[in-house]
Amino acid sequence: MLDVAALRDALALELPHYMVPTAFVQLKALPLTPNGKLDRKALPAPEGEAFVRRMYEAPVGEIEQMLASIWSELLKIEKVGRHDNFFELGGHSLLATQVISKLRKALELELPLRAMFESPTVEALAAHAAGEQAQPLELLPIVAVSRQEALALSFAQERLWFLDQFEGQSAIYNIPVSLRLQGTLDTQALQRTLNELVRRHESLRTTFDSLDGFRGN
């Protein structure tokens, strides 16, 4: 029987963490195409025994239990112990951001994404969340401001404005969409729909003008 934990630990001594495989599947032979190349589509999907599973110990405390539940949901694993490693169970950076997001909503705490990599077990991350490094989440209220004066651009808007000034007029950020409609088109209903969309969504009515050589909207 392949010792997945031992194999992963040995590779971790030689490779950076992002190059260490999450799962290991033992095969008698690699499936090949008629051309003699690896048939990737014929490779079996990793199952439970392909991942590292530490000796199970039930989560302790509210935060550990919450984390175990979140990991179980995201990783599609029935039971997660307090010593299980998120990345050894098949987690990756995109799923890690979801863990942080769910914790933010549940506990109103702001944890940096690096906390998932520095404290990848349920026990360690729970201790991190309960420690001094976790910052209380302070959400500022969204307040409507006057539209009588120019508004400052967001960082994303400012970046695109700069690129547009640098490159000139370009359709590179346009997203073309083609729709095929069947039946009789009610042009008046379509016009009312488009008007309502523009009325409802301010971003569709936003323009960007240069003010004294600078930008505003």
PDB file of C-alpha atoms in Angstrom:
ATOM      1  CA  MET A   1       0.000   0.000   0.000  1.00  0.00           C
ATOM      2  CA  LEU A   2       1.328   3.409  -0.968  1.00  0.00           C
ATOM      3  CA  ASP A   3       2.168   5.582   2.067  1.00  0.00           C
ATOM      4  CA  VAL A   4       0.882   8.908   0.758  1.00  0.00           C
ATOM      5  CA  ALA A   5       1.899  10.879   3.855  1.00  0.00           C
ATOM      6  CA  ALA A   6       5.479   9.597   3.794  1.00  0.00           C
ATOM      7  CA  LEU A   7       5.800  10.204   0.058  1.00  0.00           C
ATOM      8  CA  ARG A   8       4.468  13.752   0.357  1.00  0.00           C
ATOM      9  CA  ASP A   9       6.729  14.534   3.318  1.00  0.00           C
ATOM     10  CA  ALA A  10       9.769  13.245   1.394  1.00  0.00           C
ATOM     11  CA  LEU A  11       8.969  15.376  -1.656  1.00  0.00           C
ATOM     12  CA  ALA A  12       8.361  18.416   0.559  1.00  0.00           C
ATOM     13  CA  LEU A  13      12.037  18.232   1.585  1.00  0.00           C
ATOM     14  CA  GLU A  14      13.138  18.654  -2.030  1.00  0.00           C
ATOM     15  CA  LEU A  15      10.386  20.714  -3.667  1.00  0.00           C
ATOM     16  CA  PRO A  16       8.607  23.990  -2.884  1.00  0.00           C
ATOM     17  CA  HIS A  17       5.152  23.410  -1.417  1.00  0.00           C
ATOM     18  CA  TYR A  18       3.310  24.407  -4.613  1.00  0.00           C
ATOM     19  CA  MET A  19       5.093  21.654  -6.566  1.00  0.00           C
ATOM     20  CA  VAL A  20       4.261  18.834  -4.162  1.00  0.00           C
ATOM     21  CA  PRO A  21       1.323  16.829  -5.586  1.00  0.00           C
ATOM     22  CA  THR A  22      -1.852  16.858  -3.533  1.00  0.00           C
ATOM     23  CA  ALA A  23      -2.867  13.316  -4.420  1.00  0.00           C
ATOM     24  CA  PHE A  24      -1.003  10.153  -5.365  1.00  0.00           C
ATOM     25  CA  VAL A  25      -2.628   7.326  -7.311  1.00  0.00           C
ATOM     26  CA  GLN A  26      -0.794   4.031  -7.703  1.00  0.00           C
ATOM     27  CA  LEU A  27      -1.204   2.382 -11.120  1.00  0.00           C
ATOM     28  CA  LYS A  28       0.191  -0.842 -12.550  1.00  0.00           C
ATOM     29  CA  ALA A  29       0.700   0.933 -15.858  1.00  0.00           C
ATOM     30  CA  LEU A  30      -0.064   4.323 -17.376  1.00  0.00           C
ATOM     31  CA  PRO A  31      -2.913   4.365 -19.927  1.00  0.00           C
ATOM     32  CA  LEU A  32      -1.638   5.177 -23.405  1.00  0.00           C
ATOM     33  CA  THR A  33      -3.235   6.406 -26.594  1.00  0.00           C
ATOM     34  CA  PRO A  34      -2.833   4.457 -29.865  1.00  0.00           C
ATOM     35  CA  ASN A  35       0.095   6.802 -30.579  1.00  0.00           C
ATOM     36  CA  GLY A  36       1.866   5.669 -27.446  1.00  0.00           C
ATOM     37  CA  LYS A  37       1.313   8.949 -25.571  1.00  0.00           C
ATOM     38  CA  LEU A  38      -0.175   9.326 -22.118  1.00  0.00           C
ATOM     39  CA  ASP A  39      -3.974   9.155 -22.277  1.00  0.00           C
ATOM     40  CA  ARG A  40      -4.841  11.797 -19.677  1.00  0.00           C
ATOM     41  CA  LYS A  41      -8.571  11.268 -20.080  1.00  0.00           C
ATOM     42  CA  ALA A  42      -8.191   7.621 -19.050  1.00  0.00           C
ATOM     43  CA  LEU A  43      -6.404   8.430 -15.782  1.00  0.00           C
ATOM     44  CA  PRO A  44      -8.567   7.570 -12.762  1.00  0.00           C
ATOM     45  CA  ALA A  45      -9.766  10.411 -10.560  1.00  0.00           C
ATOM     46  CA  PRO A  46      -8.062  10.485  -7.130  1.00  0.00           C
ATOM     47  CA  GLU A  47     -10.190   9.026  -4.362  1.00  0.00           C
ATOM     48  CA  GLY A  48     -10.009   9.270  -0.584  1.00  0.00           C
ATOM     49  CA  GLU A  49      -6.927   7.090  -0.111  1.00  0.00           C
ATOM     50  CA  ALA A  50      -4.992   9.182  -2.644  1.00  0.00           C
ATOM     51  CA  PHE A  51      -4.903  12.120  -0.232  1.00  0.00           C
ATOM     52  CA  VAL A  52      -3.032  12.477   3.018  1.00  0.00           C
ATOM     53  CA  ARG A  53      -5.285  11.799   5.994  1.00  0.00           C
ATOM     54  CA  ARG A  54      -3.929  12.386   9.449  1.00  0.00           C
ATOM     55  CA  MET A  55      -5.078  10.392  12.471  1.00  0.00           C
ATOM     56  CA  TYR A  56      -8.584  11.672  13.109  1.00  0.00           C
ATOM     57  CA  GLU A  57      -9.243  13.804  16.138  1.00  0.00           C
ATOM     58  CA  ALA A  58     -12.539  15.633  16.422  1.00  0.00           C
ATOM     59  CA  PRO A  59     -12.452  19.435  16.231  1.00  0.00           C
ATOM     60  CA  VAL A  60     -12.474  21.204  19.587  1.00  0.00           C
ATOM     61  CA  GLY A  61     -14.324  24.429  20.206  1.00  0.00           C
ATOM     62  CA  GLU A  62     -16.619  26.572  18.104  1.00  0.00           C
ATOM     63  CA  ILE A  63     -14.001  27.898  15.662  1.00  0.00           C
ATOM     64  CA  GLU A  64     -12.460  24.487  14.939  1.00  0.00           C
ATOM     65  CA  GLN A  65     -15.904  22.974  14.386  1.00  0.00           C
ATOM     66  CA  MET A  66     -16.810  25.827  12.054  1.00  0.00           C
ATOM     67  CA  LEU A  67     -13.581  25.408  10.099  1.00  0.00           C
ATOM     68  CA  ALA A  68     -14.061  21.653   9.811  1.00  0.00           C
ATOM     69  CA  SER A  69     -17.572  22.245   8.487  1.00  0.00           C
ATOM     70  CA  ILE A  70     -16.324  24.796   5.932  1.00  0.00           C
ATOM     71  CA  TRP A  71     -13.523  22.490   4.752  1.00  0.00           C
ATOM     72  CA  SER A  72     -15.919  19.570   4.532  1.00  0.00           C
ATOM     73  CA  GLU A  73     -18.254  21.625   2.333  1.00  0.00           C
ATOM     74  CA  LEU A  74     -15.569  23.017   0.031  1.00  0.00           C
ATOM     75  CA  LEU A  75     -13.464  19.857  -0.269  1.00  0.00           C
ATOM     76  CA  LYS A  76     -16.452  17.490  -0.484  1.00  0.00           C
ATOM     77  CA  ILE A  77     -15.102  15.433   2.427  1.00  0.00           C
ATOM     78  CA  GLU A  78     -17.490  13.892   4.936  1.00  0.00           C
ATOM     79  CA  LYS A  79     -15.299  14.177   8.029  1.00  0.00           C
ATOM     80  CA  VAL A  80     -12.434  16.593   8.728  1.00  0.00           C
ATOM     81  CA  GLY A  81     -10.251  16.299  11.822  1.00  0.00           C
ATOM     82  CA  ARG A  82      -8.444  19.048  13.692  1.00  0.00           C
ATOM     83  CA  HIS A  83      -5.011  17.823  12.494  1.00  0.00           C
ATOM     84  CA  ASP A  84      -5.970  17.526   8.813  1.00  0.00           C
ATOM     85  CA  ASN A  85      -4.042  19.768   6.424  1.00  0.00           C
ATOM     86  CA  PHE A  86      -6.195  21.797   4.031  1.00  0.00           C
ATOM     87  CA  PHE A  87      -3.805  21.443   1.092  1.00  0.00           C
ATOM     88  CA  GLU A  88      -3.107  17.768   1.719  1.00  0.00           C
ATOM     89  CA  LEU A  89      -6.857  17.157   1.440  1.00  0.00           C
ATOM     90  CA  GLY A  90      -6.958  18.699  -2.041  1.00  0.00           C
ATOM     91  CA  GLY A  91      -7.324  22.377  -1.189  1.00  0.00           C
ATOM     92  CA  HIS A  92      -5.724  25.083  -3.301  1.00  0.00           C
ATOM     93  CA  SER A  93      -5.390  28.862  -3.282  1.00  0.00           C
ATOM     94  CA  LEU A  94      -8.785  29.529  -4.874  1.00  0.00           C
ATOM     95  CA  LEU A  95     -10.562  27.404  -2.285  1.00  0.00           C
ATOM     96  CA  ALA A  96      -8.437  29.019   0.425  1.00  0.00           C
ATOM     97  CA  THR A  97      -9.887  32.412  -0.495  1.00  0.00           C
ATOM     98  CA  GLN A  98     -13.363  30.950  -0.015  1.00  0.00           C
ATOM     99  CA  VAL A  99     -12.388  29.718   3.449  1.00  0.00           C
ATOM    100  CA  ILE A 100     -11.231  33.224   4.377  1.00  0.00           C
ATOM    101  CA  SER A 101     -14.419  34.719   2.939  1.00  0.00           C
ATOM    102  CA  LYS A 102     -16.668  32.344   4.871  1.00  0.00           C
ATOM    103  CA  LEU A 103     -14.755  33.027   8.081  1.00  0.00           C
ATOM    104  CA  ARG A 104     -15.108  36.748   7.477  1.00  0.00           C
ATOM    105  CA  LYS A 105     -18.881  36.430   7.279  1.00  0.00           C
ATOM    106  CA  ALA A 106     -19.247  33.967  10.161  1.00  0.00           C
ATOM    107  CA  LEU A 107     -16.863  35.508  12.695  1.00  0.00           C
ATOM    108  CA  GLU A 108     -16.530  39.085  11.409  1.00  0.00           C
ATOM    109  CA  LEU A 109     -12.755  38.664  11.402  1.00  0.00           C
ATOM    110  CA  GLU A 110     -10.287  39.758   8.757  1.00  0.00           C
ATOM    111  CA  LEU A 111      -7.627  37.090   8.211  1.00  0.00           C
ATOM    112  CA  PRO A 112      -4.952  37.467   5.520  1.00  0.00           C
ATOM    113  CA  LEU A 113      -4.837  34.742   2.873  1.00  0.00           C
ATOM    114  CA  ARG A 114      -1.299  33.839   3.946  1.00  0.00           C
ATOM    115  CA  ALA A 115      -2.790  32.561   7.223  1.00  0.00           C
ATOM    116  CA  MET A 116      -4.106  29.554   5.276  1.00  0.00           C
ATOM    117  CA  PHE A 117      -0.570  28.690   4.135  1.00  0.00           C
ATOM    118  CA  GLU A 118       1.098  29.421   7.470  1.00  0.00           C
ATOM    119  CA  SER A 119      -1.562  27.572   9.494  1.00  0.00           C
ATOM    120  CA  PRO A 120      -2.991  24.922   7.147  1.00  0.00           C
ATOM    121  CA  THR A 121      -4.564  22.631   9.774  1.00  0.00           C
ATOM    122  CA  VAL A 122      -7.910  23.143  11.472  1.00  0.00           C
ATOM    123  CA  GLU A 123      -6.238  23.404  14.863  1.00  0.00           C
ATOM    124  CA  ALA A 124      -3.575  25.908  13.742  1.00  0.00           C
ATOM    125  CA  LEU A 125      -5.906  28.132  11.741  1.00  0.00           C
ATOM    126  CA  ALA A 126      -8.438  28.240  14.570  1.00  0.00           C
ATOM    127  CA  ALA A 127      -5.681  29.345  16.948  1.00  0.00           C
ATOM    128  CA  HIS A 128      -4.614  31.966  14.395  1.00  0.00           C
ATOM    129  CA  ALA A 129      -8.188  33.266  14.130  1.00  0.00           C
ATOM    130  CA  ALA A 130      -8.514  33.473  17.897  1.00  0.00           C
ATOM    131  CA  GLY A 131      -5.128  35.153  18.348  1.00  0.00           C
ATOM    132  CA  GLU A 132      -3.926  38.681  18.123  1.00  0.00           C
ATOM    133  CA  GLN A 133      -3.221  38.476  14.393  1.00  0.00           C
ATOM    134  CA  ALA A 134      -6.910  38.373  13.549  1.00  0.00           C
ATOM    135  CA  GLN A 135      -8.221  41.889  13.041  1.00  0.00           C
ATOM    136  CA  PRO A 136     -11.865  42.769  13.786  1.00  0.00           C
ATOM    137  CA  LEU A 137     -13.748  43.382  10.580  1.00  0.00           C
ATOM    138  CA  GLU A 138     -14.796  46.998  10.275  1.00  0.00           C
ATOM    139  CA  LEU A 139     -17.169  47.592   7.407  1.00  0.00           C
ATOM    140  CA  LEU A 140     -17.736  51.234   6.639  1.00  0.00           C
ATOM    141  CA  PRO A 141     -21.303  52.109   5.656  1.00  0.00           C
ATOM    142  CA  ILE A 142     -21.930  52.846   1.993  1.00  0.00           C
ATOM    143  CA  VAL A 143     -23.192  56.402   1.815  1.00  0.00           C
ATOM    144  CA  ALA A 144     -24.633  58.086  -1.267  1.00  0.00           C
ATOM    145  CA  VAL A 145     -22.640  61.129  -2.347  1.00  0.00           C
ATOM    146  CA  SER A 146     -23.553  64.124  -4.439  1.00  0.00           C
ATOM    147  CA  ARG A 147     -23.436  63.781  -8.197  1.00  0.00           C
ATOM    148  CA  GLN A 148     -23.012  67.517  -8.683  1.00  0.00           C
ATOM    149  CA  GLU A 149     -19.221  67.281  -8.660  1.00  0.00           C
ATOM    150  CA  ALA A 150     -16.693  64.958 -10.258  1.00  0.00           C
ATOM    151  CA  LEU A 151     -16.105  61.693  -8.405  1.00  0.00           C
ATOM    152  CA  ALA A 152     -12.761  60.036  -7.806  1.00  0.00           C
ATOM    153  CA  LEU A 153     -12.086  56.915  -9.857  1.00  0.00           C
ATOM    154  CA  SER A 154     -11.611  53.520  -8.295  1.00  0.00           C
ATOM    155  CA  PHE A 155      -8.175  51.918  -8.707  1.00  0.00           C
ATOM    156  CA  ALA A 156      -9.546  49.612 -11.417  1.00  0.00           C
ATOM    157  CA  GLN A 157     -11.147  52.516 -13.285  1.00  0.00           C
ATOM    158  CA  GLU A 158      -7.992  54.590 -12.994  1.00  0.00           C
ATOM    159  CA  ARG A 159      -5.915  51.747 -14.421  1.00  0.00           C
ATOM    160  CA  LEU A 160      -8.191  51.336 -17.438  1.00  0.00           C
ATOM    161  CA  TRP A 161      -8.322  55.114 -17.963  1.00  0.00           C
ATOM    162  CA  PHE A 162      -4.533  55.238 -18.016  1.00  0.00           C
ATOM    163  CA  LEU A 163      -4.306  52.361 -20.505  1.00  0.00           C
ATOM    164  CA  ASP A 164      -6.883  54.023 -22.733  1.00  0.00           C
ATOM    165  CA  GLN A 165      -4.872  57.278 -22.711  1.00  0.00           C
ATOM    166  CA  PHE A 166      -1.655  55.397 -23.366  1.00  0.00           C
ATOM    167  CA  GLU A 167      -2.889  53.060 -26.111  1.00  0.00           C
ATOM    168  CA  GLY A 168      -5.552  55.255 -27.672  1.00  0.00           C
ATOM    169  CA  GLN A 169      -9.057  54.170 -28.551  1.00  0.00           C
ATOM    170  CA  SER A 170      -9.299  50.406 -28.578  1.00  0.00           C
ATOM    171  CA  ALA A 171     -12.010  47.761 -28.481  1.00  0.00           C
ATOM    172  CA  ILE A 172      -9.819  45.347 -26.535  1.00  0.00           C
ATOM    173  CA  TYR A 173     -12.077  45.483 -23.464  1.00  0.00           C
ATOM    174  CA  ASN A 174     -15.325  45.244 -25.403  1.00  0.00           C
ATOM    175  CA  ILE A 175     -17.239  42.011 -24.957  1.00  0.00           C
ATOM    176  CA  PRO A 176     -19.207  41.152 -28.102  1.00  0.00           C
ATOM    177  CA  VAL A 177     -22.331  39.070 -27.647  1.00  0.00           C
ATOM    178  CA  SER A 178     -24.568  37.659 -30.353  1.00  0.00           C
ATOM    179  CA  LEU A 179     -28.085  36.480 -29.517  1.00  0.00           C
ATOM    180  CA  ARG A 180     -30.556  34.712 -31.774  1.00  0.00           C
ATOM    181  CA  LEU A 181     -34.181  35.552 -30.953  1.00  0.00           C
ATOM    182  CA  GLN A 182     -37.028  33.378 -32.151  1.00  0.00           C
ATOM    183  CA  GLY A 183     -40.553  34.591 -32.751  1.00  0.00           C
ATOM    184  CA  THR A 184     -41.906  38.095 -33.180  1.00  0.00           C
ATOM    185  CA  LEU A 185     -39.802  40.775 -31.511  1.00  0.00           C
ATOM    186  CA  ASP A 186     -41.711  43.347 -29.474  1.00  0.00           C
ATOM    187  CA  THR A 187     -39.415  46.295 -30.160  1.00  0.00           C
ATOM    188  CA  GLN A 188     -41.250  48.594 -27.759  1.00  0.00           C
ATOM    189  CA  ALA A 189     -40.908  46.094 -24.891  1.00  0.00           C
ATOM    190  CA  LEU A 190     -37.227  45.646 -25.736  1.00  0.00           C
ATOM    191  CA  GLN A 191     -36.716  49.430 -25.706  1.00  0.00           C
ATOM    192  CA  ARG A 192     -38.478  49.778 -22.344  1.00  0.00           C
ATOM    193  CA  THR A 193     -36.307  46.973 -20.940  1.00  0.00           C
ATOM    194  CA  LEU A 194     -33.071  48.589 -22.090  1.00  0.00           C
ATOM    195  CA  ASN A 195     -34.197  51.972 -20.738  1.00  0.00           C
ATOM    196  CA  GLU A 196     -34.986  50.429 -17.362  1.00  0.00           C
ATOM    197  CA  LEU A 197     -31.580  48.740 -17.210  1.00  0.00           C
ATOM    198  CA  VAL A 198     -29.831  52.031 -17.870  1.00  0.00           C
ATOM    199  CA  ARG A 199     -32.028  53.808 -15.316  1.00  0.00           C
ATOM    200  CA  ARG A 200     -31.436  51.184 -12.651  1.00  0.00           C
ATOM    201  CA  HIS A 201     -27.681  50.718 -13.051  1.00  0.00           C
ATOM    202  CA  GLU A 202     -25.659  53.904 -12.671  1.00  0.00           C
ATOM    203  CA  SER A 203     -22.538  52.337 -14.167  1.00  0.00           C
ATOM    204  CA  LEU A 204     -24.330  52.208 -17.544  1.00  0.00           C
ATOM    205  CA  ARG A 205     -24.797  55.993 -17.365  1.00  0.00           C
ATOM    206  CA  THR A 206     -21.256  56.798 -16.219  1.00  0.00           C
ATOM    207  CA  THR A 207     -18.910  58.835 -18.398  1.00  0.00           C
ATOM    208  CA  PHE A 208     -15.246  59.699 -17.868  1.00  0.00           C
ATOM    209  CA  ASP A 209     -14.063  63.208 -18.632  1.00  0.00           C
ATOM    210  CA  SER A 210     -10.622  64.802 -18.363  1.00  0.00           C
ATOM    211  CA  LEU A 211     -10.605  67.695 -15.917  1.00  0.00           C
ATOM    212  CA  ASP A 212      -7.543  69.946 -16.092  1.00  0.00           C
ATOM    213  CA  GLY A 213      -5.603  67.123 -17.685  1.00  0.00           C
ATOM    214  CA  PHE A 214      -6.748  64.617 -15.064  1.00  0.00           C
ATOM    215  CA  ARG A 215      -9.630  62.182 -14.927  1.00  0.00           C
ATOM    216  CA  GLY A 216     -12.975  62.191 -13.203  1.00  0.00           C
ATOM    217  CA  ASN A 217     -16.419  60.681 -13.662  1.00  0.00           C
TER     218      ASN A 217
END
